[in-house]
Amino acid sequence: MESSSKGKNRRRGKKRRKVSTYQPLEASVDASEQTPPSSLSKRRKLGGVASSGGNKSTSFLDKMRARLSGGHFRMLNEKLYTCSGKDAFDYFKEDPELFSVYHTGYREQMSHWPEQPVNIIIKWLKSRNTSLTVADFGCGDAKLAKSVKNKVFSIDLVSQDPSVIACDMSQTPLESSSVDVAVFCLSLMGTNYPSYITEANRVLKPGGWLLIAEVKSRFNPNNGGADPEKFSEAVKNLGFSLASKDMNNKMFILFYFRKKERSVSDRNISWPELKPCIYKRR
Ligand code: SAH
């Protein structure tokens, strides 16, 4: 057993040289939003050598597993950001296990964010009437539905829970004008993202809410991101008004739109491109 301080130092030395296989979700896009240093060391522990015990072969295997799954996650993430929702749906349909690989990596990334956007949305919902019906577009592990009393339609590409509707969210089985709140929490991933928002518009009741949380760097025009004003303009042209925009969080931006009572949507909306969040290996 490597219990001496020398052994510990040796392990630490290794960790210092070999940084985790993951890079923060937004770092490849905007260096100003790097993960804080305190969580970097934590990430080294998580993604690097197993921290418990001194069994070298277990540590080595853990390290190799972490490296492989990190690479697999980055590949899936890039795929989701660079293909259409339909292609993503077909891809996961062929091998639903990949969805778990994706979400294991996603959770690892998110564990370094100081605040989770889904928690802000949960707080927002809890401050309102529980009778509001919600559609969570791209629900992931359906945390939202599990955290509120409201009726929530959880939608994602793969259903690992009977409550989740598996579909491409540009075409959901939800009734038109049937929900009060539509949520996109870090889920505008496909190249055809405007069709997801158009679908949300279809299922929302007049006066309903559209909440969109997205990675901040995707809306940083100084770094190739979209202009948030242009994005808001496009959603407004679909028949919404912008109730508020929350720029206070380090990692994400949150838009609160409200569907107009009498919506007249423009047919030729100019949607800005939302650049993918590609993870690079360090
Ligand atoms: N909203 C969750 C999960 C975000 S990860 C949270 O905040 O924790 C983004 C999710 O969007 C993934 O689970 C992904 O599968 C889903 N997604 C991306 N494109 C989709 C599409 N076209 N249809 C349905 N779900 C989609």
Short mmCIF file of N, CA and C in Angstrom, two decimals, residues 14-165:
data_model
loop_
_atom_site.label_atom_id
_atom_site.label_comp_id
_atom_site.label_asym_id
_atom_site.label_seq_id
_atom_site.Cartn_x
_atom_site.Cartn_y
_atom_site.Cartn_z
N LYS A 14 1.80 12.89 -10.54
CA LYS A 14 1.21 12.34 -11.75
C LYS A 14 -0.01 13.13 -12.16
N LYS A 15 -0.84 13.42 -11.12
CA LYS A 15 -2.08 14.13 -11.42
C LYS A 15 -1.78 15.50 -12.01
N ARG A 16 -0.70 16.12 -11.50
CA ARG A 16 -0.38 17.45 -11.98
C ARG A 16 -0.02 17.40 -13.47
N ARG A 17 0.73 16.38 -13.83
CA ARG A 17 1.13 16.29 -15.23
C ARG A 17 -0.06 15.95 -16.12
N LYS A 18 -0.90 15.02 -15.64
CA LYS A 18 -2.00 14.54 -16.49
C LYS A 18 -3.31 15.17 -16.04
N VAL A 19 -3.72 16.18 -16.70
CA VAL A 19 -4.98 16.85 -16.36
C VAL A 19 -6.11 15.95 -16.84
N SER A 20 -7.27 16.13 -16.25
CA SER A 20 -8.43 15.32 -16.60
C SER A 20 -8.65 15.27 -18.12
N THR A 21 -9.32 14.23 -18.54
CA THR A 21 -9.61 14.09 -19.96
C THR A 21 -10.67 15.09 -20.41
N TYR A 22 -11.37 15.69 -19.46
CA TYR A 22 -12.43 16.62 -19.83
C TYR A 22 -11.94 18.06 -19.83
N GLN A 23 -12.50 18.83 -20.67
CA GLN A 23 -12.33 20.28 -20.59
C GLN A 23 -13.71 20.84 -20.30
N PRO A 24 -13.80 21.90 -19.49
CA PRO A 24 -15.14 22.40 -19.16
C PRO A 24 -15.95 22.69 -20.42
N LEU A 25 -17.21 22.45 -20.32
CA LEU A 25 -18.16 22.58 -21.41
C LEU A 25 -17.93 23.82 -22.26
N GLU A 26 -17.71 24.95 -21.57
CA GLU A 26 -17.64 26.20 -22.30
C GLU A 26 -16.21 26.63 -22.62
N ALA A 27 -15.21 25.94 -22.03
CA ALA A 27 -13.86 26.47 -22.12
C ALA A 27 -13.34 26.51 -23.54
N SER A 28 -13.70 25.55 -24.34
CA SER A 28 -13.19 25.53 -25.70
C SER A 28 -13.79 26.68 -26.49
N VAL A 29 -14.86 27.25 -25.97
CA VAL A 29 -15.56 28.28 -26.70
C VAL A 29 -15.17 29.66 -26.19
N ASP A 30 -14.99 29.78 -24.88
CA ASP A 30 -14.71 31.08 -24.32
C ASP A 30 -13.80 30.93 -23.11
N ALA A 31 -12.55 31.30 -23.31
CA ALA A 31 -11.57 31.12 -22.24
C ALA A 31 -11.91 31.92 -21.00
N SER A 32 -12.68 32.98 -21.13
CA SER A 32 -13.00 33.81 -19.97
C SER A 32 -13.97 33.10 -19.02
N GLU A 33 -14.52 31.99 -19.48
CA GLU A 33 -15.47 31.28 -18.62
C GLU A 33 -14.91 29.95 -18.14
N GLN A 34 -13.61 29.89 -17.96
CA GLN A 34 -12.98 28.65 -17.51
C GLN A 34 -13.51 28.27 -16.13
N THR A 35 -13.46 26.98 -15.88
CA THR A 35 -13.85 26.48 -14.57
C THR A 35 -12.93 27.08 -13.51
N PRO A 36 -13.49 27.47 -12.34
CA PRO A 36 -12.65 28.06 -11.31
C PRO A 36 -11.56 27.08 -10.87
N PRO A 37 -10.38 27.60 -10.45
CA PRO A 37 -9.27 26.73 -10.10
C PRO A 37 -9.61 25.74 -9.01
N SER A 38 -10.47 26.14 -8.04
CA SER A 38 -10.77 25.23 -6.96
C SER A 38 -11.41 23.96 -7.47
N SER A 39 -12.28 24.08 -8.47
CA SER A 39 -12.92 22.87 -8.96
C SER A 39 -12.03 22.12 -9.94
N LEU A 40 -10.99 22.80 -10.42
CA LEU A 40 -10.08 22.12 -11.33
C LEU A 40 -9.37 20.99 -10.60
N SER A 41 -8.93 21.30 -9.37
CA SER A 41 -8.22 20.26 -8.66
C SER A 41 -9.16 19.11 -8.33
N LYS A 42 -10.43 19.45 -8.08
CA LYS A 42 -11.41 18.40 -7.80
C LYS A 42 -11.57 17.53 -9.05
N ARG A 43 -11.61 18.21 -10.21
CA ARG A 43 -11.79 17.47 -11.45
C ARG A 43 -10.62 16.53 -11.68
N ARG A 44 -9.42 17.00 -11.31
CA ARG A 44 -8.27 16.12 -11.48
C ARG A 44 -8.48 14.84 -10.69
N LYS A 45 -9.01 15.01 -9.47
CA LYS A 45 -9.23 13.82 -8.65
C LYS A 45 -10.25 12.92 -9.32
N LEU A 46 -11.33 13.53 -9.82
CA LEU A 46 -12.41 12.71 -10.38
C LEU A 46 -11.99 12.02 -11.67
N GLY A 47 -11.37 12.77 -12.53
CA GLY A 47 -11.06 12.23 -13.84
C GLY A 47 -9.73 11.50 -13.86
N GLY A 48 -8.93 11.66 -12.84
CA GLY A 48 -7.59 11.09 -12.87
C GLY A 48 -7.52 9.79 -12.10
N VAL A 49 -6.43 9.61 -11.41
CA VAL A 49 -6.17 8.36 -10.71
C VAL A 49 -7.19 8.19 -9.59
N ALA A 50 -7.62 6.95 -9.37
CA ALA A 50 -8.58 6.70 -8.29
C ALA A 50 -7.98 7.20 -6.99
N SER A 51 -8.79 7.91 -6.21
CA SER A 51 -8.23 8.57 -5.04
C SER A 51 -8.16 7.64 -3.84
N SER A 52 -8.93 6.56 -3.82
CA SER A 52 -8.92 5.72 -2.64
C SER A 52 -7.92 4.58 -2.81
N GLY A 53 -7.31 4.20 -1.70
CA GLY A 53 -6.44 3.03 -1.72
C GLY A 53 -5.18 3.28 -2.53
N GLY A 54 -4.35 2.26 -2.60
CA GLY A 54 -3.10 2.47 -3.33
C GLY A 54 -2.89 1.39 -4.36
N ASN A 55 -3.95 0.65 -4.70
CA ASN A 55 -3.81 -0.43 -5.65
C ASN A 55 -3.52 0.13 -7.04
N LYS A 56 -2.28 -0.09 -7.49
CA LYS A 56 -1.84 0.53 -8.73
C LYS A 56 -2.65 0.09 -9.93
N SER A 57 -2.96 -1.26 -10.00
CA SER A 57 -3.64 -1.72 -11.21
C SER A 57 -5.07 -1.17 -11.27
N THR A 58 -5.73 -1.06 -10.08
CA THR A 58 -7.08 -0.49 -10.06
C THR A 58 -7.01 0.96 -10.51
N SER A 59 -6.02 1.69 -9.98
CA SER A 59 -5.88 3.10 -10.35
C SER A 59 -5.69 3.23 -11.85
N PHE A 60 -4.84 2.38 -12.38
CA PHE A 60 -4.54 2.46 -13.81
C PHE A 60 -5.81 2.19 -14.64
N LEU A 61 -6.54 1.12 -14.22
CA LEU A 61 -7.76 0.79 -14.96
C LEU A 61 -8.78 1.91 -14.88
N ASP A 62 -8.93 2.48 -13.67
CA ASP A 62 -9.87 3.59 -13.50
C ASP A 62 -9.50 4.75 -14.40
N LYS A 63 -8.20 5.00 -14.44
CA LYS A 63 -7.72 6.11 -15.25
C LYS A 63 -8.02 5.87 -16.73
N MET A 64 -7.77 4.65 -17.16
CA MET A 64 -8.02 4.33 -18.57
C MET A 64 -9.52 4.40 -18.90
N ARG A 65 -10.31 3.90 -17.94
CA ARG A 65 -11.77 3.96 -18.15
C ARG A 65 -12.24 5.40 -18.26
N ALA A 66 -11.74 6.24 -17.34
CA ALA A 66 -12.13 7.66 -17.35
C ALA A 66 -11.72 8.30 -18.67
N ARG A 67 -10.54 7.94 -19.15
CA ARG A 67 -10.05 8.55 -20.39
C ARG A 67 -10.94 8.12 -21.57
N LEU A 68 -11.26 6.82 -21.58
CA LEU A 68 -12.10 6.32 -22.67
C LEU A 68 -13.49 6.94 -22.65
N SER A 69 -14.10 6.97 -21.44
CA SER A 69 -15.46 7.51 -21.39
C SER A 69 -15.45 9.01 -21.65
N GLY A 70 -14.36 9.70 -21.24
CA GLY A 70 -14.25 11.13 -21.53
C GLY A 70 -14.22 11.36 -23.03
N GLY A 71 -13.45 10.56 -23.72
CA GLY A 71 -13.35 10.68 -25.18
C GLY A 71 -14.67 10.38 -25.85
N HIS A 72 -15.34 9.36 -25.34
CA HIS A 72 -16.62 8.96 -25.90
C HIS A 72 -17.66 10.07 -25.69
N PHE A 73 -17.63 10.65 -24.50
CA PHE A 73 -18.55 11.74 -24.21
C PHE A 73 -18.34 12.92 -25.16
N ARG A 74 -17.07 13.30 -25.33
CA ARG A 74 -16.78 14.45 -26.21
C ARG A 74 -17.26 14.17 -27.63
N MET A 75 -17.09 12.94 -28.07
CA MET A 75 -17.51 12.57 -29.42
C MET A 75 -19.05 12.71 -29.55
N LEU A 76 -19.76 12.20 -28.53
CA LEU A 76 -21.23 12.26 -28.58
C LEU A 76 -21.72 13.70 -28.49
N ASN A 77 -21.05 14.47 -27.65
CA ASN A 77 -21.43 15.87 -27.48
C ASN A 77 -21.29 16.62 -28.81
N GLU A 78 -20.18 16.39 -29.46
CA GLU A 78 -19.95 17.06 -30.75
C GLU A 78 -20.99 16.62 -31.77
N LYS A 79 -21.31 15.34 -31.73
CA LYS A 79 -22.32 14.81 -32.66
C LYS A 79 -23.65 15.55 -32.46
N LEU A 80 -24.07 15.65 -31.19
CA LEU A 80 -25.36 16.27 -30.90
C LEU A 80 -25.44 17.74 -31.33
N TYR A 81 -24.31 18.43 -31.24
CA TYR A 81 -24.29 19.85 -31.61
C TYR A 81 -24.16 20.08 -33.11
N THR A 82 -23.79 19.03 -33.84
CA THR A 82 -23.51 19.26 -35.26
C THR A 82 -24.42 18.47 -36.20
N CYS A 83 -25.43 17.82 -35.64
CA CYS A 83 -26.37 17.12 -36.54
C CYS A 83 -27.79 17.60 -36.23
N SER A 84 -28.72 17.17 -37.06
CA SER A 84 -30.12 17.56 -36.84
C SER A 84 -30.71 16.71 -35.72
N GLY A 85 -31.81 17.16 -35.16
CA GLY A 85 -32.50 16.41 -34.12
C GLY A 85 -32.92 15.03 -34.62
N LYS A 86 -33.31 14.97 -35.86
CA LYS A 86 -33.76 13.67 -36.41
C LYS A 86 -32.59 12.69 -36.47
N ASP A 87 -31.44 13.18 -36.93
CA ASP A 87 -30.26 12.32 -36.99
C ASP A 87 -29.84 11.87 -35.60
N ALA A 88 -29.94 12.80 -34.64
CA ALA A 88 -29.56 12.46 -33.26
C ALA A 88 -30.51 11.39 -32.71
N PHE A 89 -31.79 11.52 -33.03
CA PHE A 89 -32.78 10.55 -32.56
C PHE A 89 -32.47 9.17 -33.15
N ASP A 90 -32.21 9.12 -34.46
CA ASP A 90 -31.91 7.84 -35.12
C ASP A 90 -30.62 7.22 -34.56
N TYR A 91 -29.67 8.07 -34.28
CA TYR A 91 -28.37 7.61 -33.77
C TYR A 91 -28.54 6.91 -32.42
N PHE A 92 -29.26 7.56 -31.50
CA PHE A 92 -29.44 6.97 -30.17
C PHE A 92 -30.40 5.78 -30.21
N LYS A 93 -31.29 5.78 -31.18
CA LYS A 93 -32.24 4.67 -31.29
C LYS A 93 -31.47 3.39 -31.59
N GLU A 94 -30.44 3.52 -32.39
CA GLU A 94 -29.64 2.36 -32.76
C GLU A 94 -28.87 1.81 -31.56
N ASP A 95 -28.42 2.71 -30.68
CA ASP A 95 -27.65 2.27 -29.52
C ASP A 95 -27.98 3.15 -28.31
N PRO A 96 -29.11 2.85 -27.63
CA PRO A 96 -29.55 3.70 -26.51
C PRO A 96 -28.54 3.78 -25.37
N GLU A 97 -27.63 2.78 -25.28
CA GLU A 97 -26.61 2.81 -24.23
C GLU A 97 -25.75 4.07 -24.30
N LEU A 98 -25.60 4.58 -25.51
CA LEU A 98 -24.77 5.77 -25.70
C LEU A 98 -25.32 6.97 -24.94
N PHE A 99 -26.62 6.93 -24.72
CA PHE A 99 -27.27 8.03 -24.00
C PHE A 99 -26.74 8.08 -22.56
N SER A 100 -26.54 6.91 -21.95
CA SER A 100 -25.99 6.86 -20.59
C SER A 100 -24.56 7.36 -20.59
N VAL A 101 -23.80 7.00 -21.62
CA VAL A 101 -22.41 7.47 -21.72
C VAL A 101 -22.42 8.99 -21.79
N TYR A 102 -23.31 9.53 -22.62
CA TYR A 102 -23.39 10.98 -22.77
C TYR A 102 -23.71 11.63 -21.42
N HIS A 103 -24.71 11.10 -20.74
CA HIS A 103 -25.15 11.76 -19.51
C HIS A 103 -24.19 11.60 -18.34
N THR A 104 -23.41 10.52 -18.33
CA THR A 104 -22.37 10.40 -17.30
C THR A 104 -21.35 11.53 -17.48
N GLY A 105 -20.94 11.75 -18.73
CA GLY A 105 -20.00 12.82 -19.02
C GLY A 105 -20.61 14.19 -18.76
N TYR A 106 -21.88 14.33 -19.11
CA TYR A 106 -22.58 15.62 -18.92
C TYR A 106 -22.63 15.97 -17.43
N ARG A 107 -22.97 14.98 -16.61
CA ARG A 107 -23.05 15.23 -15.16
C ARG A 107 -21.69 15.64 -14.61
N GLU A 108 -20.64 14.99 -15.14
CA GLU A 108 -19.28 15.32 -14.68
C GLU A 108 -18.98 16.78 -15.00
N GLN A 109 -19.30 17.19 -16.21
CA GLN A 109 -19.06 18.58 -16.61
C GLN A 109 -19.83 19.54 -15.71
N MET A 110 -21.10 19.23 -15.53
CA MET A 110 -21.98 20.16 -14.79
C MET A 110 -21.61 20.26 -13.32
N SER A 111 -20.94 19.22 -12.81
CA SER A 111 -20.60 19.26 -11.38
C SER A 111 -19.61 20.39 -11.09
N HIS A 112 -19.00 20.96 -12.12
CA HIS A 112 -18.04 22.06 -11.91
C HIS A 112 -18.68 23.43 -12.07
N TRP A 113 -19.93 23.47 -12.44
CA TRP A 113 -20.58 24.77 -12.58
C TRP A 113 -21.01 25.26 -11.21
N PRO A 114 -20.77 26.54 -10.91
CA PRO A 114 -21.16 27.04 -9.59
C PRO A 114 -22.67 27.01 -9.38
N GLU A 115 -23.41 27.11 -10.45
CA GLU A 115 -24.89 27.10 -10.35
C GLU A 115 -25.43 26.30 -11.53
N GLN A 116 -26.44 25.47 -11.27
CA GLN A 116 -27.05 24.67 -12.34
C GLN A 116 -28.29 25.42 -12.83
N PRO A 117 -28.37 25.66 -14.13
CA PRO A 117 -29.55 26.41 -14.62
C PRO A 117 -30.88 25.72 -14.29
N VAL A 118 -30.85 24.39 -14.29
CA VAL A 118 -32.11 23.67 -14.02
C VAL A 118 -32.62 24.02 -12.61
N ASN A 119 -31.70 24.29 -11.68
CA ASN A 119 -32.14 24.63 -10.32
C ASN A 119 -32.81 25.99 -10.28
N ILE A 120 -32.34 26.90 -11.11
CA ILE A 120 -32.96 28.24 -11.16
C ILE A 120 -34.38 28.11 -11.72
N ILE A 121 -34.51 27.26 -12.74
CA ILE A 121 -35.83 27.06 -13.35
C ILE A 121 -36.78 26.38 -12.35
N ILE A 122 -36.23 25.44 -11.59
CA ILE A 122 -37.05 24.76 -10.57
C ILE A 122 -37.54 25.79 -9.54
N LYS A 123 -36.64 26.67 -9.12
CA LYS A 123 -37.01 27.72 -8.14
C LYS A 123 -38.10 28.60 -8.71
N TRP A 124 -37.93 28.97 -9.97
CA TRP A 124 -38.91 29.84 -10.65
C TRP A 124 -40.27 29.16 -10.65
N LEU A 125 -40.29 27.85 -10.99
CA LEU A 125 -41.57 27.12 -11.04
C LEU A 125 -42.19 27.01 -9.64
N LYS A 126 -41.34 26.78 -8.65
CA LYS A 126 -41.86 26.62 -7.28
C LYS A 126 -42.47 27.90 -6.75
N SER A 127 -42.08 29.03 -7.35
CA SER A 127 -42.64 30.30 -6.88
C SER A 127 -43.97 30.60 -7.57
N ARG A 128 -44.39 29.68 -8.43
CA ARG A 128 -45.65 29.88 -9.15
C ARG A 128 -46.65 28.79 -8.84
N ASN A 129 -47.83 28.91 -9.44
CA ASN A 129 -48.89 27.96 -9.17
C ASN A 129 -48.54 26.56 -9.69
N THR A 130 -48.77 25.57 -8.86
CA THR A 130 -48.42 24.19 -9.27
C THR A 130 -49.37 23.67 -10.36
N SER A 131 -50.43 24.44 -10.63
CA SER A 131 -51.36 23.98 -11.68
C SER A 131 -50.80 24.23 -13.09
N LEU A 132 -49.69 24.97 -13.18
CA LEU A 132 -49.10 25.22 -14.50
C LEU A 132 -48.55 23.92 -15.08
N THR A 133 -48.92 23.64 -16.31
CA THR A 133 -48.40 22.43 -16.98
C THR A 133 -47.10 22.79 -17.70
N VAL A 134 -46.12 21.90 -17.58
CA VAL A 134 -44.79 22.20 -18.09
C VAL A 134 -44.37 21.18 -19.14
N ALA A 135 -43.65 21.64 -20.16
CA ALA A 135 -43.00 20.71 -21.10
C ALA A 135 -41.51 20.97 -21.00
N ASP A 136 -40.76 19.94 -20.64
CA ASP A 136 -39.30 20.08 -20.48
C ASP A 136 -38.64 19.46 -21.72
N PHE A 137 -38.25 20.34 -22.64
CA PHE A 137 -37.66 19.90 -23.92
C PHE A 137 -36.17 19.58 -23.73
N GLY A 138 -35.81 18.31 -23.90
CA GLY A 138 -34.41 17.90 -23.67
C GLY A 138 -34.18 17.80 -22.18
N CYS A 139 -34.96 16.92 -21.53
CA CYS A 139 -35.02 16.87 -20.06
C CYS A 139 -33.82 16.18 -19.43
N GLY A 140 -33.04 15.41 -20.21
CA GLY A 140 -31.92 14.66 -19.61
C GLY A 140 -32.43 13.65 -18.61
N ASP A 141 -31.98 13.76 -17.37
CA ASP A 141 -32.41 12.78 -16.35
C ASP A 141 -33.73 13.19 -15.68
N ALA A 142 -34.43 14.12 -16.27
CA ALA A 142 -35.77 14.55 -15.82
C ALA A 142 -35.77 15.09 -14.38
N LYS A 143 -34.70 15.78 -14.03
CA LYS A 143 -34.61 16.37 -12.68
C LYS A 143 -35.75 17.35 -12.43
N LEU A 144 -36.08 18.11 -13.46
CA LEU A 144 -37.13 19.11 -13.31
C LEU A 144 -38.44 18.46 -12.85
N ALA A 145 -38.86 17.41 -13.59
CA ALA A 145 -40.12 16.73 -13.27
C ALA A 145 -40.10 16.16 -11.85
N LYS A 146 -38.91 15.70 -11.44
CA LYS A 146 -38.80 15.06 -10.12
C LYS A 146 -38.80 16.09 -9.00
N SER A 147 -38.60 17.36 -9.35
CA SER A 147 -38.42 18.37 -8.31
C SER A 147 -39.62 19.28 -8.07
N VAL A 148 -40.63 19.20 -8.92
CA VAL A 148 -41.78 20.10 -8.75
C VAL A 148 -43.09 19.29 -8.71
N LYS A 149 -44.14 19.96 -8.21
CA LYS A 149 -45.44 19.25 -8.11
C LYS A 149 -46.23 19.36 -9.41
N ASN A 150 -45.82 20.24 -10.28
CA ASN A 150 -46.55 20.48 -11.53
C ASN A 150 -46.60 19.22 -12.39
N LYS A 151 -47.57 19.19 -13.30
CA LYS A 151 -47.57 18.14 -14.33
C LYS A 151 -46.48 18.52 -15.33
N VAL A 152 -45.51 17.64 -15.51
CA VAL A 152 -44.40 17.94 -16.44
C VAL A 152 -44.33 16.86 -17.52
N PHE A 153 -44.32 17.29 -18.76
CA PHE A 153 -44.04 16.38 -19.86
C PHE A 153 -42.54 16.44 -20.10
N SER A 154 -41.87 15.35 -19.80
CA SER A 154 -40.41 15.32 -19.99
C SER A 154 -40.11 14.69 -21.35
N ILE A 155 -39.32 15.40 -22.12
CA ILE A 155 -39.07 14.95 -23.50
C ILE A 155 -37.56 14.83 -23.73
N ASP A 156 -37.14 13.72 -24.30
CA ASP A 156 -35.73 13.60 -24.70
C ASP A 156 -35.60 12.55 -25.80
N LEU A 157 -34.39 12.43 -26.32
CA LEU A 157 -34.15 11.51 -27.44
C LEU A 157 -34.31 10.05 -27.04
N VAL A 158 -34.00 9.77 -25.76
CA VAL A 158 -34.09 8.40 -25.25
C VAL A 158 -34.88 8.43 -23.95
N SER A 159 -35.70 7.41 -23.74
CA SER A 159 -36.45 7.34 -22.50
C SER A 159 -35.86 6.24 -21.62
N GLN A 160 -35.24 6.65 -20.53
CA GLN A 160 -34.70 5.66 -19.59
C GLN A 160 -35.63 5.53 -18.40
N ASP A 161 -36.71 6.27 -18.47
CA ASP A 161 -37.68 6.29 -17.38
C ASP A 161 -39.05 6.34 -18.07
N PRO A 162 -40.01 5.54 -17.59
CA PRO A 162 -41.30 5.50 -18.29
C PRO A 162 -41.97 6.87 -18.42
N SER A 163 -41.60 7.81 -17.55
CA SER A 163 -42.25 9.12 -17.61
C SER A 163 -41.70 9.99 -18.74
N VAL A 164 -40.58 9.59 -19.33
CA VAL A 164 -39.96 10.43 -20.36
C VAL A 164 -40.46 10.03 -21.75
N ILE A 165 -40.88 11.03 -22.51
CA ILE A 165 -41.35 10.79 -23.89
C ILE A 165 -40.12 10.82 -24.80
#
